[in-house]
């Protein structure tokens, strides 16, 4: 009996150690956290639709984690972060509080809001990461994720801004504002489409039309307002339904992902693609998928920009290893590597001026691919992201009033 009790106590102690208890970690110094992390595994759930991003995560980050910390990175490709939020929620409802499936997730927007509101995020630890000092938390675009305060629940990874791509050999002068784009679509039947929400990129296009219908973003800032939504939604659905006969396949069907839209553009079936990450345009050209005459542009009335993050779920069993991974992702060296145009071209989420001189020189030496509009040019007409409540309502309204 005593032997059985002793064995049970040992098992309980081991279980407590394996869970890397969040409150215990927050009481540790960084060196202790690193020691706790060594030999661990991080199951990183992230969008898997771009080979170059997958390679950066698996090869550059995965190699550095194994070499420097003996941490194994298991990259788990996903198509929709909402599905992983639901997985974590179902684990919580089933009582899985310390041995969850997910250690780290690439996330932002309404999915972050859902996790924060449901108590699914590990919070209050980000200041422990040494590279947190590189983040400008006084910047509202960093401190708020689609209007929702981050407050130590996420770590920024990239900054992005929506842009359009076209083949300059086919279309020398694309429309430069939303009104012009809508007119162009009607004048060129079958040459435009967009992914059906809730695809992240397709949803962003619909939000641009919503902001256009509202006469700008000013009246849409702040928490969701049903009265304001109703006033703009009818105009938006009328615009989008009016476009349907002029879309690819007369709007009878929509691409389901931005990857499918990219394929239509590559095949010359549509005249435009678009993306939150314009660096993808240059990479598609370098890979021989898109013509070298591909060029990209923003809109005079603005395009939406935002920050994306990594988040540790409340029930991650490998929180210490996930924290070490986040710290690596924030480092000047890792941010520089993914900013290189041949790797990814991703805009950094840190203040370059706070990095070592060698990293600053590396950033200064990067030349933007000719197919990619410079981030500084896009930023001149940046639109703020709407709070997550607006996104949910717009996507649901599209499904009911347009997508049906």
Short mmCIF file of N, CA and C in Angstrom, two decimals, residues 223-332:
data_model
loop_
_atom_site.label_atom_id
_atom_site.label_comp_id
_atom_site.label_asym_id
_atom_site.label_seq_id
_atom_site.Cartn_x
_atom_site.Cartn_y
_atom_site.Cartn_z
N UNK A 223 -15.85 49.77 -30.54
CA UNK A 223 -16.62 48.53 -30.41
C UNK A 223 -17.74 48.44 -31.45
N UNK A 224 -18.17 47.22 -31.71
CA UNK A 224 -19.22 46.98 -32.70
C UNK A 224 -20.49 47.74 -32.31
N UNK A 225 -21.10 48.35 -33.32
CA UNK A 225 -22.32 49.14 -33.13
C UNK A 225 -23.36 48.63 -34.14
N UNK A 226 -24.40 47.99 -33.65
CA UNK A 226 -25.39 47.38 -34.54
C UNK A 226 -26.08 48.41 -35.42
N UNK A 227 -26.38 49.59 -34.87
CA UNK A 227 -27.06 50.63 -35.66
C UNK A 227 -26.18 51.08 -36.81
N UNK A 228 -24.90 51.35 -36.52
CA UNK A 228 -23.98 51.76 -37.58
C UNK A 228 -23.79 50.64 -38.60
N UNK A 229 -23.70 49.41 -38.11
CA UNK A 229 -23.53 48.27 -39.01
C UNK A 229 -24.71 48.18 -39.98
N UNK A 230 -25.90 48.26 -39.45
CA UNK A 230 -27.09 48.13 -40.30
C UNK A 230 -27.14 49.21 -41.36
N UNK A 231 -26.67 50.41 -41.01
CA UNK A 231 -26.70 51.53 -41.97
C UNK A 231 -25.76 51.30 -43.14
N UNK A 232 -24.66 50.58 -42.90
CA UNK A 232 -23.65 50.37 -43.95
C UNK A 232 -23.83 49.03 -44.65
N UNK A 233 -24.33 48.03 -43.91
CA UNK A 233 -24.37 46.66 -44.44
C UNK A 233 -25.23 46.57 -45.70
N UNK A 234 -26.40 47.21 -45.69
CA UNK A 234 -27.27 47.13 -46.87
C UNK A 234 -26.59 47.65 -48.12
N UNK A 235 -25.85 48.75 -47.98
CA UNK A 235 -25.12 49.31 -49.12
C UNK A 235 -24.03 48.32 -49.60
N UNK A 236 -23.37 47.70 -48.63
CA UNK A 236 -22.28 46.76 -48.97
C UNK A 236 -22.81 45.55 -49.72
N UNK A 237 -23.89 44.95 -49.21
CA UNK A 237 -24.43 43.77 -49.89
C UNK A 237 -24.94 44.13 -51.28
N UNK A 238 -25.49 45.34 -51.43
CA UNK A 238 -25.97 45.77 -52.75
C UNK A 238 -24.81 45.89 -53.73
N UNK A 239 -23.68 46.43 -53.26
CA UNK A 239 -22.51 46.56 -54.13
C UNK A 239 -22.01 45.18 -54.54
N UNK A 240 -21.86 44.29 -53.57
CA UNK A 240 -21.29 42.98 -53.86
C UNK A 240 -22.23 42.11 -54.68
N UNK A 241 -23.51 42.17 -54.40
CA UNK A 241 -24.47 41.42 -55.22
C UNK A 241 -24.54 41.98 -56.64
N UNK A 242 -24.40 43.29 -56.75
CA UNK A 242 -24.40 43.91 -58.08
C UNK A 242 -23.19 43.52 -58.90
N UNK A 243 -22.09 43.17 -58.21
CA UNK A 243 -20.87 42.76 -58.92
C UNK A 243 -20.93 41.32 -59.41
N UNK A 244 -21.74 40.48 -58.75
CA UNK A 244 -21.68 39.04 -59.01
C UNK A 244 -21.74 38.66 -60.49
N UNK A 245 -22.64 39.24 -61.29
CA UNK A 245 -22.70 38.84 -62.70
C UNK A 245 -21.42 39.16 -63.48
N UNK A 246 -20.58 40.03 -62.91
CA UNK A 246 -19.36 40.46 -63.60
C UNK A 246 -18.11 39.76 -63.07
N UNK A 247 -18.30 38.88 -62.08
CA UNK A 247 -17.16 38.16 -61.51
C UNK A 247 -16.80 36.94 -62.35
N UNK A 248 -15.67 36.35 -62.01
CA UNK A 248 -15.23 35.07 -62.60
C UNK A 248 -16.37 34.06 -62.44
N UNK A 249 -16.68 33.36 -63.53
CA UNK A 249 -17.78 32.40 -63.58
C UNK A 249 -19.11 33.04 -63.16
N UNK A 250 -19.22 34.34 -63.43
CA UNK A 250 -20.44 35.10 -63.16
C UNK A 250 -20.87 35.00 -61.70
N UNK A 251 -19.88 34.82 -60.82
CA UNK A 251 -20.17 34.77 -59.40
C UNK A 251 -20.91 33.53 -58.94
N UNK A 252 -21.03 32.52 -59.82
CA UNK A 252 -21.72 31.29 -59.43
C UNK A 252 -20.94 30.53 -58.37
N UNK A 253 -19.63 30.77 -58.33
CA UNK A 253 -18.78 30.14 -57.32
C UNK A 253 -17.63 31.09 -57.02
N UNK A 254 -17.06 30.94 -55.84
CA UNK A 254 -15.93 31.75 -55.42
C UNK A 254 -14.77 30.83 -55.05
N UNK A 255 -13.53 31.29 -55.21
CA UNK A 255 -12.42 30.52 -54.64
C UNK A 255 -12.65 30.37 -53.13
N UNK A 256 -12.17 29.29 -52.57
CA UNK A 256 -12.33 29.10 -51.14
C UNK A 256 -11.11 29.54 -50.35
N UNK A 257 -9.98 29.72 -51.03
CA UNK A 257 -8.75 30.15 -50.37
C UNK A 257 -8.01 31.14 -51.25
N UNK A 258 -7.10 31.90 -50.64
CA UNK A 258 -6.27 32.81 -51.42
C UNK A 258 -5.32 32.04 -52.33
N UNK A 259 -4.97 30.81 -51.96
CA UNK A 259 -4.13 29.98 -52.81
C UNK A 259 -4.81 29.72 -54.15
N UNK A 260 -6.10 29.46 -54.12
CA UNK A 260 -6.85 29.25 -55.37
C UNK A 260 -6.90 30.54 -56.18
N UNK A 261 -7.07 31.68 -55.52
CA UNK A 261 -7.05 32.96 -56.23
C UNK A 261 -5.70 33.17 -56.91
N UNK A 262 -4.62 32.85 -56.22
CA UNK A 262 -3.28 32.98 -56.79
C UNK A 262 -3.12 32.12 -58.03
N UNK A 263 -3.71 30.93 -58.01
CA UNK A 263 -3.63 30.03 -59.17
C UNK A 263 -4.40 30.61 -60.35
N UNK A 264 -5.55 31.21 -60.09
CA UNK A 264 -6.33 31.83 -61.16
C UNK A 264 -5.54 32.98 -61.78
N UNK A 265 -4.86 33.75 -60.93
CA UNK A 265 -4.04 34.85 -61.45
C UNK A 265 -2.85 34.31 -62.25
N UNK A 266 -2.22 33.27 -61.74
CA UNK A 266 -1.07 32.67 -62.44
C UNK A 266 -1.48 32.15 -63.81
N UNK A 267 -2.70 31.63 -63.92
CA UNK A 267 -3.19 31.09 -65.19
C UNK A 267 -3.76 32.16 -66.11
N UNK A 268 -3.80 33.39 -65.65
CA UNK A 268 -4.34 34.46 -66.46
C UNK A 268 -5.85 34.50 -66.51
N UNK A 269 -6.51 33.74 -65.64
CA UNK A 269 -7.98 33.73 -65.64
C UNK A 269 -8.57 34.99 -65.01
N UNK A 270 -7.86 35.57 -64.06
CA UNK A 270 -8.29 36.84 -63.48
C UNK A 270 -7.12 37.82 -63.55
N UNK A 271 -7.45 39.10 -63.47
CA UNK A 271 -6.44 40.14 -63.66
C UNK A 271 -5.76 40.57 -62.38
N UNK A 272 -6.31 40.18 -61.22
CA UNK A 272 -5.76 40.62 -59.95
C UNK A 272 -5.69 39.46 -58.96
N UNK A 273 -4.65 39.51 -58.14
CA UNK A 273 -4.66 38.79 -56.88
C UNK A 273 -4.42 39.83 -55.80
N UNK A 274 -4.52 39.44 -54.57
CA UNK A 274 -4.26 40.39 -53.48
C UNK A 274 -3.89 39.60 -52.24
N UNK A 275 -3.25 40.29 -51.29
CA UNK A 275 -2.72 39.59 -50.13
C UNK A 275 -2.42 40.59 -49.03
N UNK A 276 -2.54 40.14 -47.80
CA UNK A 276 -2.08 40.94 -46.65
C UNK A 276 -0.56 41.04 -46.64
N UNK A 277 0.11 40.14 -47.31
CA UNK A 277 1.56 40.07 -47.29
C UNK A 277 2.09 40.26 -48.70
N UNK A 278 2.32 41.51 -49.15
CA UNK A 278 2.76 41.75 -50.54
C UNK A 278 4.07 41.07 -50.90
N UNK A 279 4.87 40.69 -49.90
CA UNK A 279 6.11 39.99 -50.20
C UNK A 279 5.85 38.70 -50.96
N UNK A 280 4.67 38.13 -50.79
CA UNK A 280 4.34 36.89 -51.48
C UNK A 280 4.34 37.08 -53.00
N UNK A 281 4.07 38.31 -53.47
CA UNK A 281 4.07 38.55 -54.91
C UNK A 281 5.47 38.35 -55.49
N UNK A 282 6.48 38.90 -54.82
CA UNK A 282 7.85 38.76 -55.30
C UNK A 282 8.32 37.31 -55.25
N UNK A 283 7.92 36.61 -54.21
CA UNK A 283 8.32 35.20 -54.09
C UNK A 283 7.67 34.36 -55.18
N UNK A 284 6.42 34.68 -55.56
CA UNK A 284 5.76 33.94 -56.63
C UNK A 284 6.47 34.17 -57.97
N UNK A 285 6.98 35.39 -58.16
CA UNK A 285 7.74 35.68 -59.38
C UNK A 285 9.06 34.92 -59.37
N UNK A 286 9.76 34.96 -58.24
CA UNK A 286 11.04 34.26 -58.12
C UNK A 286 10.90 32.76 -58.34
N UNK A 287 9.76 32.22 -57.95
CA UNK A 287 9.52 30.78 -58.10
C UNK A 287 9.06 30.42 -59.50
N UNK A 288 8.89 31.41 -60.37
CA UNK A 288 8.45 31.16 -61.73
C UNK A 288 6.96 30.91 -61.86
N UNK A 289 6.21 31.19 -60.80
CA UNK A 289 4.76 30.95 -60.83
C UNK A 289 4.01 32.12 -61.45
N UNK A 290 4.51 33.31 -61.27
CA UNK A 290 3.88 34.52 -61.81
C UNK A 290 4.85 35.19 -62.79
N UNK A 291 4.33 35.96 -63.73
CA UNK A 291 5.21 36.62 -64.70
C UNK A 291 6.10 37.68 -64.06
N UNK A 292 7.26 37.91 -64.65
CA UNK A 292 8.19 38.92 -64.13
C UNK A 292 7.62 40.32 -64.23
N UNK A 293 6.60 40.49 -65.04
CA UNK A 293 5.96 41.81 -65.19
C UNK A 293 4.90 42.07 -64.12
N UNK A 294 4.81 41.17 -63.13
CA UNK A 294 3.88 41.39 -62.01
C UNK A 294 4.30 42.63 -61.23
N UNK A 295 3.34 43.46 -60.93
CA UNK A 295 3.56 44.64 -60.10
C UNK A 295 2.44 44.72 -59.06
N UNK A 296 2.65 45.48 -58.00
CA UNK A 296 1.64 45.57 -56.95
C UNK A 296 1.37 47.02 -56.60
N UNK A 297 0.22 47.24 -55.97
CA UNK A 297 -0.21 48.61 -55.68
C UNK A 297 -1.19 48.61 -54.51
N UNK A 298 -1.29 49.77 -53.88
CA UNK A 298 -2.32 50.01 -52.88
C UNK A 298 -3.42 50.85 -53.48
N UNK A 299 -4.24 51.43 -52.66
CA UNK A 299 -5.32 52.29 -53.11
C UNK A 299 -5.16 53.68 -52.49
N UNK A 300 -5.52 54.70 -53.25
CA UNK A 300 -5.40 56.06 -52.72
C UNK A 300 -6.26 56.26 -51.49
N UNK A 301 -7.40 55.56 -51.44
CA UNK A 301 -8.25 55.70 -50.26
C UNK A 301 -7.88 54.68 -49.17
N UNK A 302 -6.75 54.00 -49.35
CA UNK A 302 -6.17 53.21 -48.29
C UNK A 302 -6.42 51.72 -48.37
N UNK A 303 -5.52 50.98 -47.76
CA UNK A 303 -5.70 49.53 -47.56
C UNK A 303 -5.41 49.20 -46.10
N UNK A 304 -6.00 48.11 -45.64
CA UNK A 304 -5.94 47.75 -44.22
C UNK A 304 -4.57 47.17 -43.85
N UNK A 305 -4.05 47.60 -42.72
CA UNK A 305 -2.83 47.04 -42.19
C UNK A 305 -3.06 46.49 -40.79
N UNK A 306 -2.27 45.50 -40.39
CA UNK A 306 -2.40 44.99 -39.03
C UNK A 306 -1.13 44.26 -38.61
N UNK A 307 -1.14 43.81 -37.40
CA UNK A 307 -0.05 43.02 -36.83
C UNK A 307 -0.56 41.62 -36.56
N UNK A 308 0.28 40.62 -36.80
CA UNK A 308 -0.09 39.26 -36.40
C UNK A 308 0.88 38.78 -35.33
N UNK A 309 0.45 37.77 -34.60
CA UNK A 309 1.10 37.39 -33.34
C UNK A 309 1.24 35.88 -33.21
N UNK A 310 1.99 35.47 -32.18
CA UNK A 310 1.95 34.09 -31.71
C UNK A 310 1.38 34.09 -30.30
N UNK A 311 0.68 33.00 -29.97
CA UNK A 311 -0.02 32.90 -28.68
C UNK A 311 0.16 31.51 -28.11
N UNK A 312 0.33 31.43 -26.80
CA UNK A 312 0.44 30.16 -26.10
C UNK A 312 -0.91 29.86 -25.45
N UNK A 313 -1.54 28.74 -25.75
CA UNK A 313 -2.82 28.40 -25.10
C UNK A 313 -2.64 28.14 -23.61
N UNK A 314 -3.72 28.33 -22.86
CA UNK A 314 -3.68 28.16 -21.41
C UNK A 314 -3.28 26.75 -21.00
N UNK A 315 -3.59 25.75 -21.84
CA UNK A 315 -3.35 24.36 -21.46
C UNK A 315 -2.17 23.74 -22.20
N UNK A 316 -1.29 24.55 -22.74
CA UNK A 316 -0.08 24.01 -23.35
C UNK A 316 0.75 23.29 -22.30
N UNK A 317 1.17 22.07 -22.58
CA UNK A 317 2.02 21.35 -21.63
C UNK A 317 3.50 21.73 -21.75
N UNK A 318 3.81 22.59 -22.72
CA UNK A 318 5.21 22.94 -22.99
C UNK A 318 5.37 24.46 -23.05
N UNK A 319 4.85 25.15 -22.04
CA UNK A 319 4.85 26.61 -22.05
C UNK A 319 6.26 27.19 -22.08
N UNK A 320 7.18 26.61 -21.31
CA UNK A 320 8.53 27.14 -21.27
C UNK A 320 9.19 27.07 -22.65
N UNK A 321 9.05 25.92 -23.32
CA UNK A 321 9.63 25.78 -24.67
C UNK A 321 8.95 26.72 -25.65
N UNK A 322 7.65 26.94 -25.48
CA UNK A 322 6.94 27.88 -26.37
C UNK A 322 7.42 29.30 -26.13
N UNK A 323 7.71 29.67 -24.87
CA UNK A 323 8.23 31.00 -24.57
C UNK A 323 9.61 31.21 -25.20
N UNK A 324 10.44 30.19 -25.13
CA UNK A 324 11.77 30.28 -25.76
C UNK A 324 11.62 30.45 -27.27
N UNK A 325 10.65 29.75 -27.86
CA UNK A 325 10.39 29.89 -29.29
C UNK A 325 9.94 31.30 -29.62
N UNK A 326 9.04 31.86 -28.84
CA UNK A 326 8.58 33.23 -29.08
C UNK A 326 9.73 34.22 -28.96
N UNK A 327 10.60 34.01 -27.99
CA UNK A 327 11.73 34.93 -27.83
C UNK A 327 12.65 34.87 -29.04
N UNK A 328 12.87 33.66 -29.57
CA UNK A 328 13.67 33.52 -30.78
C UNK A 328 13.01 34.22 -31.97
N UNK A 329 11.69 34.05 -32.12
CA UNK A 329 10.98 34.66 -33.23
C UNK A 329 11.08 36.18 -33.18
N UNK A 330 11.19 36.74 -31.98
CA UNK A 330 11.27 38.20 -31.80
C UNK A 330 12.68 38.74 -32.02
N UNK A 331 13.67 37.90 -32.02
CA UNK A 331 15.06 38.37 -32.07
C UNK A 331 15.33 39.14 -33.36
N UNK A 332 16.26 40.07 -33.27
CA UNK A 332 16.62 40.84 -34.46
C UNK A 332 17.11 39.96 -35.59
#
